XYZ file of C-alpha atoms in Angstrom:
782
model
C 53.359 143.069 118.013
C 54.664 142.823 121.594
C 55.061 139.613 123.697
C 52.054 140.259 125.579
C 50.053 140.696 122.348
C 51.067 137.244 121.087
C 50.108 135.678 124.422
C 46.871 137.193 124.703
C 46.072 136.038 120.629
C 47.603 132.830 121.443
C 45.014 132.161 124.790
C 42.418 133.611 122.530
C 42.947 131.221 119.654
C 43.117 128.249 121.971
C 39.939 129.257 123.662
C 38.294 129.376 120.120
C 39.753 125.624 119.223
C 38.282 124.682 122.369
C 34.818 126.225 122.059
C 34.725 124.840 118.306
C 35.802 121.328 119.251
C 33.689 121.191 122.231
C 36.444 118.953 123.981
C 35.528 120.765 127.206
C 32.535 122.486 128.410
C 32.342 126.201 127.695
C 32.225 127.187 131.225
C 35.270 125.063 131.912
C 37.290 126.519 129.034
C 36.408 130.234 130.183
C 37.862 129.260 133.678
C 40.982 127.934 132.148
C 41.479 131.182 130.368
C 41.093 133.036 133.677
C 43.547 130.799 135.262
C 46.128 131.089 131.970
C 46.074 134.950 131.997
C 47.156 134.965 135.714
C 49.847 132.423 135.005
C 51.532 134.464 132.200
C 50.999 137.864 134.409
C 48.755 139.209 131.699
C 46.140 140.288 134.580
C 46.766 140.660 138.415
C 45.098 138.105 140.768
C 42.346 140.376 141.534
C 41.370 141.297 138.192
C 41.447 137.575 137.260
C 38.708 137.081 139.702
C 37.032 140.326 139.214
C 34.616 138.990 136.766
C 32.676 137.160 139.616
C 31.994 140.320 141.422
C 31.298 142.384 137.862
C 27.917 144.189 137.952
C 27.388 142.597 134.678
C 27.641 139.223 135.877
C 25.572 140.228 139.079
C 22.804 141.600 136.694
C 22.709 138.531 134.451
C 22.405 135.987 137.242
C 19.831 138.429 139.045
C 17.707 138.613 135.585
C 17.344 135.057 135.476
C 15.643 134.877 138.835
C 13.505 137.707 138.130
C 12.401 135.593 134.881
C 11.924 132.776 136.834
C 9.467 134.691 139.042
C 7.299 135.562 136.176
C 7.445 132.187 134.761
C 6.527 130.246 138.009
C 3.462 132.824 138.848
C 2.108 132.189 135.446
C 2.166 136.069 134.603
C 4.430 135.294 131.373
C 2.485 132.005 130.508
C -1.377 133.652 130.803
C -0.182 136.906 128.782
C 1.108 134.150 126.047
C -1.738 132.062 125.681
C -4.206 134.853 125.674
C -2.406 136.693 123.090
C -1.615 133.604 120.769
C -5.461 132.586 121.005
C -6.162 135.592 119.129
C -4.057 134.514 116.089
C -6.973 132.303 114.616
C -6.135 130.306 111.664
C -4.420 132.291 109.245
C -0.800 131.107 108.935
C 0.846 134.958 108.488
C -1.398 136.234 111.585
C -0.061 133.335 113.549
C 3.531 133.943 112.720
C 3.021 137.568 113.551
C 1.424 136.815 116.722
C 4.165 134.373 117.840
C 6.997 136.406 116.976
C 5.880 139.750 118.391
C 4.410 138.146 121.776
C 8.110 136.088 122.207
C 9.544 139.287 121.279
C 8.115 141.503 123.684
C 8.209 138.782 126.456
C 11.934 138.244 125.666
C 12.571 141.983 126.409
C 11.922 141.333 129.971
C 12.554 137.701 130.405
C 15.482 135.183 129.392
C 14.582 134.006 126.021
C 15.241 130.493 126.611
C 12.450 130.750 129.441
C 10.243 132.370 126.966
C 10.542 129.819 124.179
C 9.985 126.917 127.016
C 7.145 128.600 128.390
C 5.324 129.213 124.832
C 6.607 125.784 123.218
C 3.566 123.774 124.746
C 0.863 126.300 124.050
C 2.409 126.742 120.352
C 2.351 123.062 119.712
C -1.136 122.539 121.138
C -2.121 125.558 118.425
C -0.234 123.290 115.708
C -2.248 120.280 116.792
C -5.702 122.528 116.569
C -4.795 124.167 113.525
C -3.449 121.054 111.799
C -0.356 122.817 111.180
C 3.023 120.980 111.271
C 4.816 122.440 114.218
C 8.222 122.980 112.113
C 6.193 125.929 110.720
C 5.894 127.581 114.091
C 8.967 126.612 116.166
C 11.773 128.275 114.363
C 9.737 131.477 114.275
C 9.320 131.350 118.071
C 12.920 130.797 118.765
C 14.055 133.760 116.328
C 11.144 135.967 118.031
C 12.572 135.431 121.188
C 15.917 136.142 119.909
C 14.912 139.434 118.118
C 13.388 140.592 121.243
C 16.153 140.412 123.298
C 17.359 143.332 121.550
C 14.580 145.437 123.055
C 15.801 146.244 126.415
C 18.959 146.257 128.435
C 18.105 142.990 130.175
C 16.812 140.995 127.255
C 19.983 139.485 126.829
C 23.433 139.108 128.048
C 25.160 140.876 125.566
C 23.053 143.944 126.004
C 24.441 143.993 129.566
C 27.800 143.322 128.796
C 28.097 145.989 126.096
C 26.416 148.574 128.375
C 28.984 147.403 131.306
C 31.966 147.729 128.930
C 31.040 151.452 128.242
C 30.672 152.372 131.934
C 34.161 150.864 132.404
C 35.433 153.017 129.601
C 34.348 155.881 131.493
C 31.282 156.600 129.365
C 27.566 156.772 130.051
C 26.233 153.267 129.912
C 22.893 152.501 127.774
C 19.961 152.798 129.647
C 16.821 150.242 130.038
C 15.157 151.414 126.858
C 18.125 152.935 124.984
C 17.933 149.521 122.858
C 14.225 149.823 122.176
C 14.221 151.989 118.765
C 16.684 150.407 117.147
C 15.666 146.925 118.664
C 11.843 147.484 117.304
C 12.975 148.082 113.918
C 14.992 144.774 113.931
C 12.118 142.606 115.680
C 9.612 144.284 113.227
C 12.038 143.537 110.052
C 12.646 139.908 111.186
C 8.908 139.308 111.638
C 8.383 140.714 107.783
C 10.799 138.582 106.691
C 9.359 135.439 108.315
C 5.875 136.181 107.152
C 6.625 137.096 103.444
C 9.783 135.173 102.557
C 10.961 133.017 105.603
C 7.617 130.727 106.251
C 8.125 129.339 102.657
C 11.835 128.278 103.473
C 10.764 126.396 106.576
C 9.934 122.375 106.255
C 7.081 120.471 106.777
C 7.864 117.996 109.387
C 5.821 116.554 112.630
C 7.986 114.089 114.758
C 5.453 112.826 116.595
C 2.541 112.548 114.183
C 4.819 110.984 111.630
C 4.900 107.914 113.828
C 1.093 107.467 114.146
C 0.768 107.951 110.332
C 1.855 104.453 108.960
C -0.523 104.536 106.262
C 0.972 107.652 104.425
C 4.442 106.711 104.293
C 5.827 109.601 106.307
C 7.092 107.467 108.895
C 9.682 105.895 106.755
C 10.925 109.337 105.792
C 10.626 111.034 109.207
C 11.772 108.263 111.596
C 13.663 106.022 108.960
C 11.651 103.145 110.115
C 13.562 99.835 110.848
C 11.078 99.117 113.286
C 7.309 97.998 113.200
C 4.408 97.137 115.117
C 4.142 93.414 115.598
C 2.809 90.586 118.013
C 3.972 88.184 119.965
C 2.513 85.120 121.248
C 3.039 83.323 124.534
C 2.806 79.699 123.625
C 0.906 77.217 125.593
C 3.594 75.450 127.440
C 6.159 78.707 127.620
C 8.090 78.782 130.564
C 7.244 82.616 130.497
C 3.680 82.069 131.479
C 3.368 83.141 135.250
C 6.096 85.639 135.273
C 5.615 89.209 135.206
C 6.688 91.458 132.369
C 9.747 92.413 134.173
C 10.895 89.105 135.005
C 10.123 87.873 131.293
C 12.781 90.350 130.379
C 10.787 90.703 126.861
C 11.585 94.163 126.545
C 15.137 94.356 127.839
C 16.345 91.233 125.742
C 15.164 92.244 122.647
C 15.036 96.087 122.740
C 11.431 96.079 122.464
C 8.693 98.422 123.710
C 5.480 96.649 124.845
C 2.617 98.628 124.106
C -0.267 96.556 125.057
C -1.138 92.919 126.177
C -4.304 91.356 124.249
C -6.283 88.862 126.117
C -9.575 87.232 125.476
C -10.011 89.965 122.890
C -9.473 92.580 125.208
C -6.294 95.035 125.423
C -4.430 96.270 128.312
C -2.943 99.261 126.918
C 0.495 100.682 128.433
C 1.222 97.312 130.627
C 2.603 97.823 134.108
C 5.690 95.834 134.743
C 4.171 93.888 137.233
C 1.448 92.501 134.711
C 1.542 88.656 134.977
C 1.801 86.749 131.732
C -0.501 84.024 130.665
C -0.121 81.305 127.981
C -2.112 82.464 124.852
C -1.160 86.157 125.650
C -0.524 88.438 122.724
C 2.000 91.333 123.142
C 1.781 93.997 120.812
C 5.352 95.505 120.573
C 7.408 98.061 118.874
C 10.616 96.783 117.814
C 13.516 96.485 114.873
C 12.893 93.720 112.703
C 16.421 92.425 112.974
C 15.807 91.825 116.505
C 12.306 90.232 116.135
C 14.179 87.750 113.593
C 16.575 86.636 116.351
C 13.434 85.241 118.065
C 13.622 81.787 117.021
C 13.692 78.278 118.068
C 17.325 78.016 117.606
C 19.005 77.849 121.115
C 21.044 80.604 122.398
C 22.516 78.613 124.975
C 22.626 74.755 126.057
C 22.991 73.643 129.534
C 26.191 71.485 130.083
C 26.094 68.849 132.771
C 29.495 69.488 134.226
C 30.839 69.863 137.651
C 32.337 73.169 138.289
C 35.829 73.458 140.046
C 35.785 76.761 141.634
C 39.455 76.590 142.423
C 40.061 76.939 138.461
C 38.383 80.513 138.450
C 41.661 81.434 140.925
C 44.095 79.727 138.852
C 47.033 81.623 137.536
C 46.839 85.560 137.369
C 42.926 85.482 138.140
C 41.923 86.317 141.947
C 38.890 87.142 144.024
C 38.637 89.847 146.284
C 36.094 91.924 148.335
C 35.747 95.422 149.098
C 33.193 97.664 151.138
C 31.081 100.549 149.592
C 31.346 103.858 151.476
C 29.093 106.474 152.081
C 31.466 108.805 149.897
C 32.186 106.196 147.195
C 30.779 106.793 143.237
C 29.535 103.438 144.009
C 26.891 104.359 146.668
C 23.094 104.573 145.037
C 23.907 103.549 141.739
C 23.266 100.255 140.080
C 26.067 98.085 138.445
C 24.011 98.682 135.296
C 24.685 102.364 135.615
C 28.385 101.858 136.708
C 29.342 99.594 133.903
C 32.166 97.872 136.105
C 33.064 95.079 133.925
C 33.666 97.682 131.196
C 35.314 100.609 133.262
C 37.348 98.626 135.561
C 37.786 95.190 133.936
C 36.524 93.220 136.864
C 33.538 90.688 137.413
C 31.059 91.572 140.359
C 29.874 88.243 141.570
C 28.060 88.709 144.734
C 26.889 91.617 147.014
C 26.728 90.903 150.826
C 24.428 93.318 152.688
C 24.349 92.468 156.353
C 23.859 88.596 156.894
C 22.089 88.746 153.201
C 24.252 87.401 149.983
C 22.649 88.190 146.602
C 24.619 86.745 143.670
C 21.719 86.883 140.839
C 20.444 89.657 138.692
C 23.177 91.966 140.453
C 22.748 94.664 137.667
C 19.746 96.050 138.919
C 20.803 96.260 142.449
C 21.049 100.022 143.761
C 24.361 100.113 145.794
C 24.398 101.127 149.602
C 27.076 102.252 152.029
C 28.223 99.077 154.005
C 27.857 96.699 151.329
C 30.410 93.942 150.478
C 31.278 93.476 146.770
C 32.793 90.364 145.746
C 34.769 90.778 142.640
C 36.986 88.787 140.104
C 39.726 89.834 137.820
C 43.554 89.619 136.774
C 46.011 90.524 139.677
C 46.783 93.745 137.663
C 43.119 94.644 137.584
C 42.545 93.636 141.368
C 45.588 95.810 142.251
C 43.924 99.177 140.952
C 41.176 98.570 143.819
C 43.582 98.351 146.466
C 43.293 101.912 147.515
C 39.489 101.230 148.302
C 38.659 100.688 151.920
C 38.602 97.283 153.618
C 39.945 95.731 150.406
C 40.782 92.118 150.740
C 42.158 89.186 148.568
C 40.368 86.233 149.242
C 41.572 82.503 148.757
C 38.897 79.664 147.753
C 38.014 78.861 151.544
C 37.078 82.519 152.223
C 35.093 82.831 148.984
C 33.005 80.120 150.479
C 30.862 82.666 152.478
C 29.117 83.776 149.252
C 28.091 80.142 148.411
C 29.022 80.864 144.757
C 28.891 77.120 143.780
C 25.343 77.336 144.024
C 24.762 80.050 141.202
C 27.670 78.917 138.926
C 26.435 77.202 135.449
C 28.159 75.644 132.538
C 26.719 76.506 129.319
C 27.902 76.057 125.961
C 26.851 77.755 122.422
C 25.652 75.545 119.871
C 26.734 75.635 116.075
C 23.665 77.744 114.836
C 22.826 79.884 118.007
C 22.267 83.424 117.311
C 24.984 84.435 119.617
C 27.842 83.074 117.332
C 30.092 86.133 116.355
C 28.513 88.359 118.734
C 30.729 90.084 121.356
C 29.641 89.278 125.047
C 28.419 92.737 125.149
C 26.033 92.415 121.775
C 24.698 89.476 123.396
C 23.232 91.217 126.262
C 23.489 88.269 128.781
C 24.833 90.260 131.313
C 22.857 93.668 130.851
C 19.488 91.531 130.163
C 19.850 88.496 132.177
C 22.539 89.084 134.761
C 24.750 86.386 133.545
C 28.336 87.044 134.135
C 31.302 85.122 131.932
C 33.774 84.252 134.379
C 35.499 81.548 132.186
C 35.825 80.398 128.770
C 37.081 77.474 127.226
C 37.730 77.255 123.241
C 39.003 74.117 121.620
C 40.021 72.800 124.785
C 41.851 75.809 125.876
C 40.943 78.121 128.715
C 40.825 81.961 128.201
C 41.498 84.177 131.176
C 38.341 85.924 132.126
C 36.615 86.856 128.599
C 36.368 90.467 128.239
C 33.069 92.339 126.849
C 34.554 92.446 123.333
C 35.231 88.791 123.163
C 33.369 87.162 120.208
C 31.657 84.090 121.116
C 32.380 80.953 118.449
C 30.256 77.926 117.969
C 31.491 75.397 120.630
C 32.299 77.971 123.317
C 31.922 76.587 126.759
C 31.005 79.553 129.340
C 31.254 79.410 133.141
C 28.701 81.703 133.966
C 27.195 82.856 137.220
C 23.432 83.390 137.293
C 20.058 81.842 138.472
C 19.248 78.702 136.705
C 15.653 80.197 136.220
C 17.339 82.839 133.967
C 18.218 80.389 131.415
C 14.418 79.326 131.615
C 13.650 82.597 130.607
C 15.993 82.431 127.297
C 14.286 79.250 126.542
C 11.099 80.935 127.025
C 12.244 83.533 124.349
C 13.067 81.417 122.014
C 9.949 79.785 121.764
C 7.678 82.852 121.142
C 5.790 83.002 118.499
C 6.338 86.185 116.023
C 3.387 87.895 113.758
C 5.193 90.357 112.173
C 2.295 92.335 111.272
C -0.352 93.861 113.117
C -3.514 95.382 112.480
C -3.549 97.687 115.343
C -2.515 101.323 114.761
C -1.446 103.931 116.775
C -4.605 105.932 116.948
C -5.914 102.951 118.985
C -2.945 103.044 121.309
C -3.255 106.727 122.324
C -6.746 106.854 123.163
C -8.899 106.992 126.599
C -6.220 106.699 129.503
C -2.841 106.476 127.511
C -1.175 108.506 125.290
C 1.519 109.463 123.081
C 3.283 112.692 123.082
C 6.606 114.633 123.020
C 8.646 115.305 125.976
C 12.012 117.396 126.175
C 14.622 118.259 128.648
C 13.920 121.874 130.182
C 16.332 124.656 130.059
C 17.041 124.396 133.566
C 17.332 120.612 133.676
C 20.002 118.705 135.529
C 20.038 115.666 133.488
C 21.849 116.507 130.496
C 24.518 113.630 129.404
C 22.546 111.377 131.544
C 21.189 107.949 129.789
C 17.746 106.858 130.184
C 19.242 103.725 131.905
C 21.147 105.721 134.426
C 17.804 107.621 135.157
C 15.843 104.145 135.409
C 13.619 106.055 133.509
C 10.657 103.422 132.428
C 10.510 102.348 136.297
C 10.730 105.591 137.671
C 8.503 107.367 135.538
C 6.108 104.387 134.408
C 6.554 105.744 130.511
C 8.121 103.962 127.627
C 10.556 106.118 125.191
C 9.604 104.916 121.930
C 12.105 107.044 119.954
C 14.371 109.965 120.393
C 14.734 112.902 117.753
C 18.085 114.292 117.589
C 19.843 116.091 114.986
C 17.255 115.732 112.024
C 16.794 112.290 112.453
C 15.147 109.725 114.843
C 16.971 106.873 116.795
C 15.120 103.911 117.941
C 17.697 101.438 119.037
C 19.807 101.267 122.408
C 17.853 104.217 123.703
C 18.636 103.064 127.193
C 22.472 103.902 126.440
C 21.868 107.286 125.067
C 22.991 110.291 126.343
C 20.489 112.801 126.763
C 21.240 116.102 125.047
C 19.386 119.584 125.401
C 16.861 119.743 122.275
C 16.234 116.026 122.079
C 12.661 115.093 121.478
C 11.489 111.486 123.454
C 8.621 110.157 122.160
C 6.853 108.712 125.129
C 3.856 106.395 125.597
C 2.034 105.617 128.718
C -0.811 106.506 131.045
C -1.804 110.505 130.947
C -1.827 110.650 134.623
C 1.887 109.395 134.527
C 2.699 111.988 131.736
C 0.979 114.698 133.552
C 3.442 113.779 136.864
C 6.239 113.967 134.531
C 5.079 117.386 133.773
C 5.457 118.524 137.119
C 9.198 117.328 136.993
C 11.565 120.463 136.886
C 14.039 118.447 134.449
C 11.325 117.913 131.770
C 9.139 119.957 129.519
C 5.755 117.763 128.218
C 4.712 119.481 125.313
C 1.243 119.366 125.756
C -0.494 122.314 127.570
C -2.501 120.224 129.667
C 0.219 118.655 131.257
C 1.881 121.521 132.538
C 2.829 121.928 136.477
C 0.487 123.908 138.540
C 1.651 127.387 138.634
C 1.397 130.060 141.454
C -1.402 132.274 140.073
C -2.160 133.846 142.869
C 1.307 135.459 143.013
C 1.173 136.803 139.453
C -0.006 140.438 140.270
C 2.903 140.218 143.171
C 5.604 139.044 140.324
C 4.374 141.588 137.918
C 4.526 144.502 140.459
C 8.070 143.399 141.432
C 9.228 143.575 138.026
C 7.605 147.091 137.073
C 9.142 148.462 140.058
C 12.564 146.967 139.074
C 12.246 149.081 135.798
C 10.555 152.078 137.392
C 13.934 152.497 139.710
C 16.201 151.784 136.826
C 14.481 154.312 134.404
C 14.569 157.094 137.286
C 18.003 156.352 138.199
C 17.449 155.787 141.578
C 19.980 152.600 141.930
C 22.270 150.548 139.370
C 20.650 147.974 137.471
C 22.619 145.365 139.074
C 21.588 146.554 142.648
C 18.348 146.891 141.542
C 18.139 143.398 139.905
C 19.205 141.772 143.153
C 16.614 143.423 145.087
C 13.954 142.412 142.697
C 15.106 138.727 142.988
C 15.161 138.682 146.751
C 11.566 140.039 146.735
C 10.779 137.317 144.403
C 11.626 134.929 146.799
C 10.583 136.472 150.295
C 7.144 137.355 148.660
C 6.749 133.506 147.678
C 6.572 133.885 144.112
C 9.492 131.331 143.885
C 11.260 129.332 146.737
C 15.149 129.599 146.944
C 15.567 126.124 145.438
C 13.674 127.159 142.390
C 15.714 130.609 141.964
C 18.982 128.530 142.171
C 17.613 126.378 139.166
C 16.641 129.205 137.033
C 20.116 130.794 136.977
C 21.937 129.549 134.184
C 25.246 128.698 136.138
C 27.008 128.034 132.920
C 26.588 131.307 131.382
C 27.300 133.077 134.893
C 30.858 131.189 134.909
C 30.978 131.463 131.087
C 30.871 135.288 131.444
C 32.946 135.985 134.772
C 35.413 133.529 133.404
C 36.303 135.321 129.840
C 35.851 139.083 131.421
C 39.408 138.932 132.665
C 40.255 138.374 128.804
C 38.614 141.483 127.827
C 40.602 143.274 130.395
C 43.879 141.828 129.007
C 43.015 142.627 125.374
C 42.571 146.263 126.669
C 45.441 146.743 128.899
C 48.197 144.675 126.584
C 47.064 146.727 123.229
C 45.714 143.792 121.532
C 42.201 145.228 121.070
C 43.864 148.462 119.672
C 46.007 146.216 117.374
C 43.029 144.323 116.063
C 41.084 147.632 115.803
C 43.811 148.733 113.648
C 43.984 145.879 111.480
C 40.112 146.522 110.916
C 40.945 150.207 110.276
C 43.407 149.275 107.654
C 40.890 147.127 105.966
C 37.779 148.948 105.902
C 38.279 152.244 107.556
C 38.722 154.300 104.842
C 35.215 153.439 103.802
C 33.676 154.896 106.575
C 31.905 154.515 109.908
C 28.801 152.880 108.116
C 31.092 149.968 106.736
C 32.757 149.483 109.939
C 29.455 149.043 111.530
C 28.221 146.668 109.159
C 31.599 144.820 109.475
C 31.394 144.732 113.456
C 27.815 143.401 112.956
C 28.748 140.584 110.751
C 32.107 139.971 112.270
C 29.973 139.705 115.770
C 27.109 137.380 114.039
C 29.663 134.965 112.493
C 31.576 134.566 115.829
C 28.475 133.334 117.694
C 28.946 130.187 115.345
C 31.958 129.203 116.880
C 31.721 130.843 120.547
C 28.750 131.703 122.927
C 27.162 134.862 122.462
C 28.500 136.884 125.712
C 32.029 135.805 125.016
C 31.350 137.588 121.614
C 30.174 140.695 123.456
C 33.125 140.643 125.866
C 35.639 140.642 123.067
C 34.339 142.563 120.501
C 33.510 145.447 123.061
C 37.212 146.453 123.363
C 37.735 146.260 119.634
C 34.802 148.716 118.787
C 35.831 151.114 121.481
C 39.236 151.387 119.794
C 37.788 151.314 116.082
C 35.276 154.350 117.210
C 38.579 156.040 118.647
C 40.607 155.728 115.590
C 37.586 156.936 113.372
C 36.904 159.898 115.451
C 33.362 159.114 116.055
C 30.739 158.417 118.852
C 31.384 154.463 120.126
C 27.457 153.885 120.714
C 26.489 152.944 117.356
C 29.471 150.419 116.802
C 28.621 148.810 120.528
C 25.393 148.742 119.811
C 25.836 147.101 116.467
C 28.102 144.849 118.297
C 25.438 143.996 120.434
C 22.672 142.988 117.795
C 25.388 140.979 115.891
C 25.796 139.011 119.200
C 22.230 138.038 119.606
C 21.727 137.357 115.616
C 22.244 133.662 116.256
C 20.125 132.186 113.504
C 22.467 130.634 111.434
C 22.650 127.540 113.631
C 20.901 125.322 116.268
C 24.020 125.622 118.479
C 24.378 129.075 117.917
C 21.731 129.607 120.958
C 20.229 127.199 123.486
C 16.731 128.656 122.437
C 17.226 127.160 118.679
C 18.339 124.020 120.145
C 15.278 123.773 122.422
C 12.825 123.885 119.323
C 15.063 121.444 117.067
C 13.536 118.379 118.284
C 10.031 119.141 118.408
C 10.249 120.819 115.311
C 11.914 118.223 113.614
C 14.509 120.430 112.190
C 17.676 119.548 110.446
C 20.835 121.536 110.710
C 20.550 122.869 107.378
C 16.961 124.204 107.939
C 18.521 126.996 110.258
C 21.170 128.045 107.536
C 18.008 128.243 104.949
C 15.974 130.355 106.702
C 18.707 132.055 108.947
C 21.346 133.415 106.134
C 18.767 135.476 104.466
C 17.394 136.821 107.718
C 20.892 138.144 108.878
C 21.480 139.655 105.532
C 18.188 141.431 106.103
C 19.024 142.266 109.616
C 22.442 143.649 108.613
C 20.702 146.225 106.414
C 18.118 147.288 108.872
C 20.898 147.803 111.738
C 23.199 149.823 109.416
C 20.290 151.780 108.566
C 18.548 152.206 111.838
C 21.312 152.525 114.413
C 22.889 155.596 112.937
C 19.352 157.136 113.192
C 19.043 156.920 116.713
C 22.888 157.008 117.713
C 24.389 159.217 115.136
C 28.138 158.723 114.494
C 28.808 162.590 115.338
C 27.276 163.063 118.905
């Protein structure tokens, strides 16, 4: 083993570890691999960046645009809906139609896009036939993955394997060369799911579970620590006359307000500007422990003490101001989103915009370029901000322009306050009421700027900045009357102009890893998120602070017209057919003709597929099937950078002899058993590798090994290469093995184990089919 082989294997192992641990994004890992190979001189600089001009990479992104054109014009959606309607009520027939339809469509479209297109249609069929979606959605995902094996453009591994043959000086696979063996794979997978697989699928419906309170299913599905309850506004309440938003009932207690009942009438999905009246009854969904916190015990007592502003500037504590610039990360975001107190350690006391100074409820102020922020912190914390533009440390006189004294209050924590034992963060005084703790005195001893993790104790005296009216709201919350049980069910709440439905992030979303709070979801879209289904369980607490992930199912409640508007957002996929965005149906014949033209040109060999696909993608834009912004959105840029960054590793494996070294190891282990066993080994190894690495990476790394193995055996490389392509697409054992699996996880209510239970016997069946069918169409002896 040479030094070069050791270096390549070291880079490969480190890359696999990073893929598995997910410490970095997969595309970032691939770029690190690219850079490492160039730095240690395993590839030339030109070879290091050659992936970005590689024909396979160009073909991949162009096919994404072609797929987007078919989706935006509705041609795929209409075909899918028409075919699925023919399935009837039979479960077996329904599964067959779903898998064959998804499979055939995936032969010409991005399989993730196919799953996203058919998902709302299948969920509507699920509701109409009263079948749980968990019985239908894994078949959809698996059908889309199996169908990718039918054509050259069905999935990126097919394109990469064909390109590897071309680079080796061999004839690449043609457009339909995968079809004979791929058809056998699709049919075998469909037969397995209808005979055996369907009995292994769970029976779950996350959306229906919440509405079916009487049958015990919610406790099982959503692990209900939350209930429907009613909150009554007393006659003399400080909340009477305030809007729902001003009352902060929802934000303070983590409640979703579903209806306002007044004089025997229900106002469903009330707006934030709804004015509360004495005697109103609010129907809320919330955790029991949070509801029990609402009682007549005082949270805070207002102390009648003079406030010395100078005490807030004593010792190592100071105040400073700085200006928000146009290129600042602060611009366009709220202090709540920035979480300045936890991230930087300083308190933001005021925002000065032009001649106006704002000191209260700062957490919801969207900052603009030119705003001045007054901050308080230790000298060390303030020093970390000195690089900001126009940063000034202020003395007590200079601070006077912000008129802080008018918004400073002294409060104490009573002995039986619910806040005793909570940290400042847990108390929600800042995020909910905009009260900023500037100074704490405990047992007569002052504490320097209490931090977010400071726990409150009985007798603590706090100097807080805020509006005195906010303390009236706290008092009003303490006076609420709780009725823990409600006679109203979800069936009454999701009728007429309001609805309860599932929403997921679309495959083309830009919102992954953002929180509902950062998105300002409730105010922006006018909808309440009641629960998030992720990884086989439901989350109902602290939803505003959860980072959204692809595959999350959001249970939303609100006006139907708002849900329909959300359906038009490209970042979300509303799982109701009637809420889908308008499509350019008049352009469907044009998109269909372009796609047929691409296939015809490739079949006749007039142009390479990379050039043909780019021309087709361009025509999709020129003819108005989709615009350029939509074209960019449909491209999976992560996949493009992933492939381009990993291709140099394939080059290094070939040039350094690493591929030959690994192939020789495989030959020593199983080569004597014949090419059929080697084919089976390559298929299984490729399939298992998708558990740790994205399938395009598997194709890139396994291709040179297969080529060397074929040379060692003295057989045709084509059956081995095709076995790798099928193995790299057999991502059935894990929800994270392929984005299509992740997409259906939330709506289907699946758990990780469900994929193993169905996927393991399926891959065993497919291994037998591949080993049998591939040599029939691509013999080992040419």
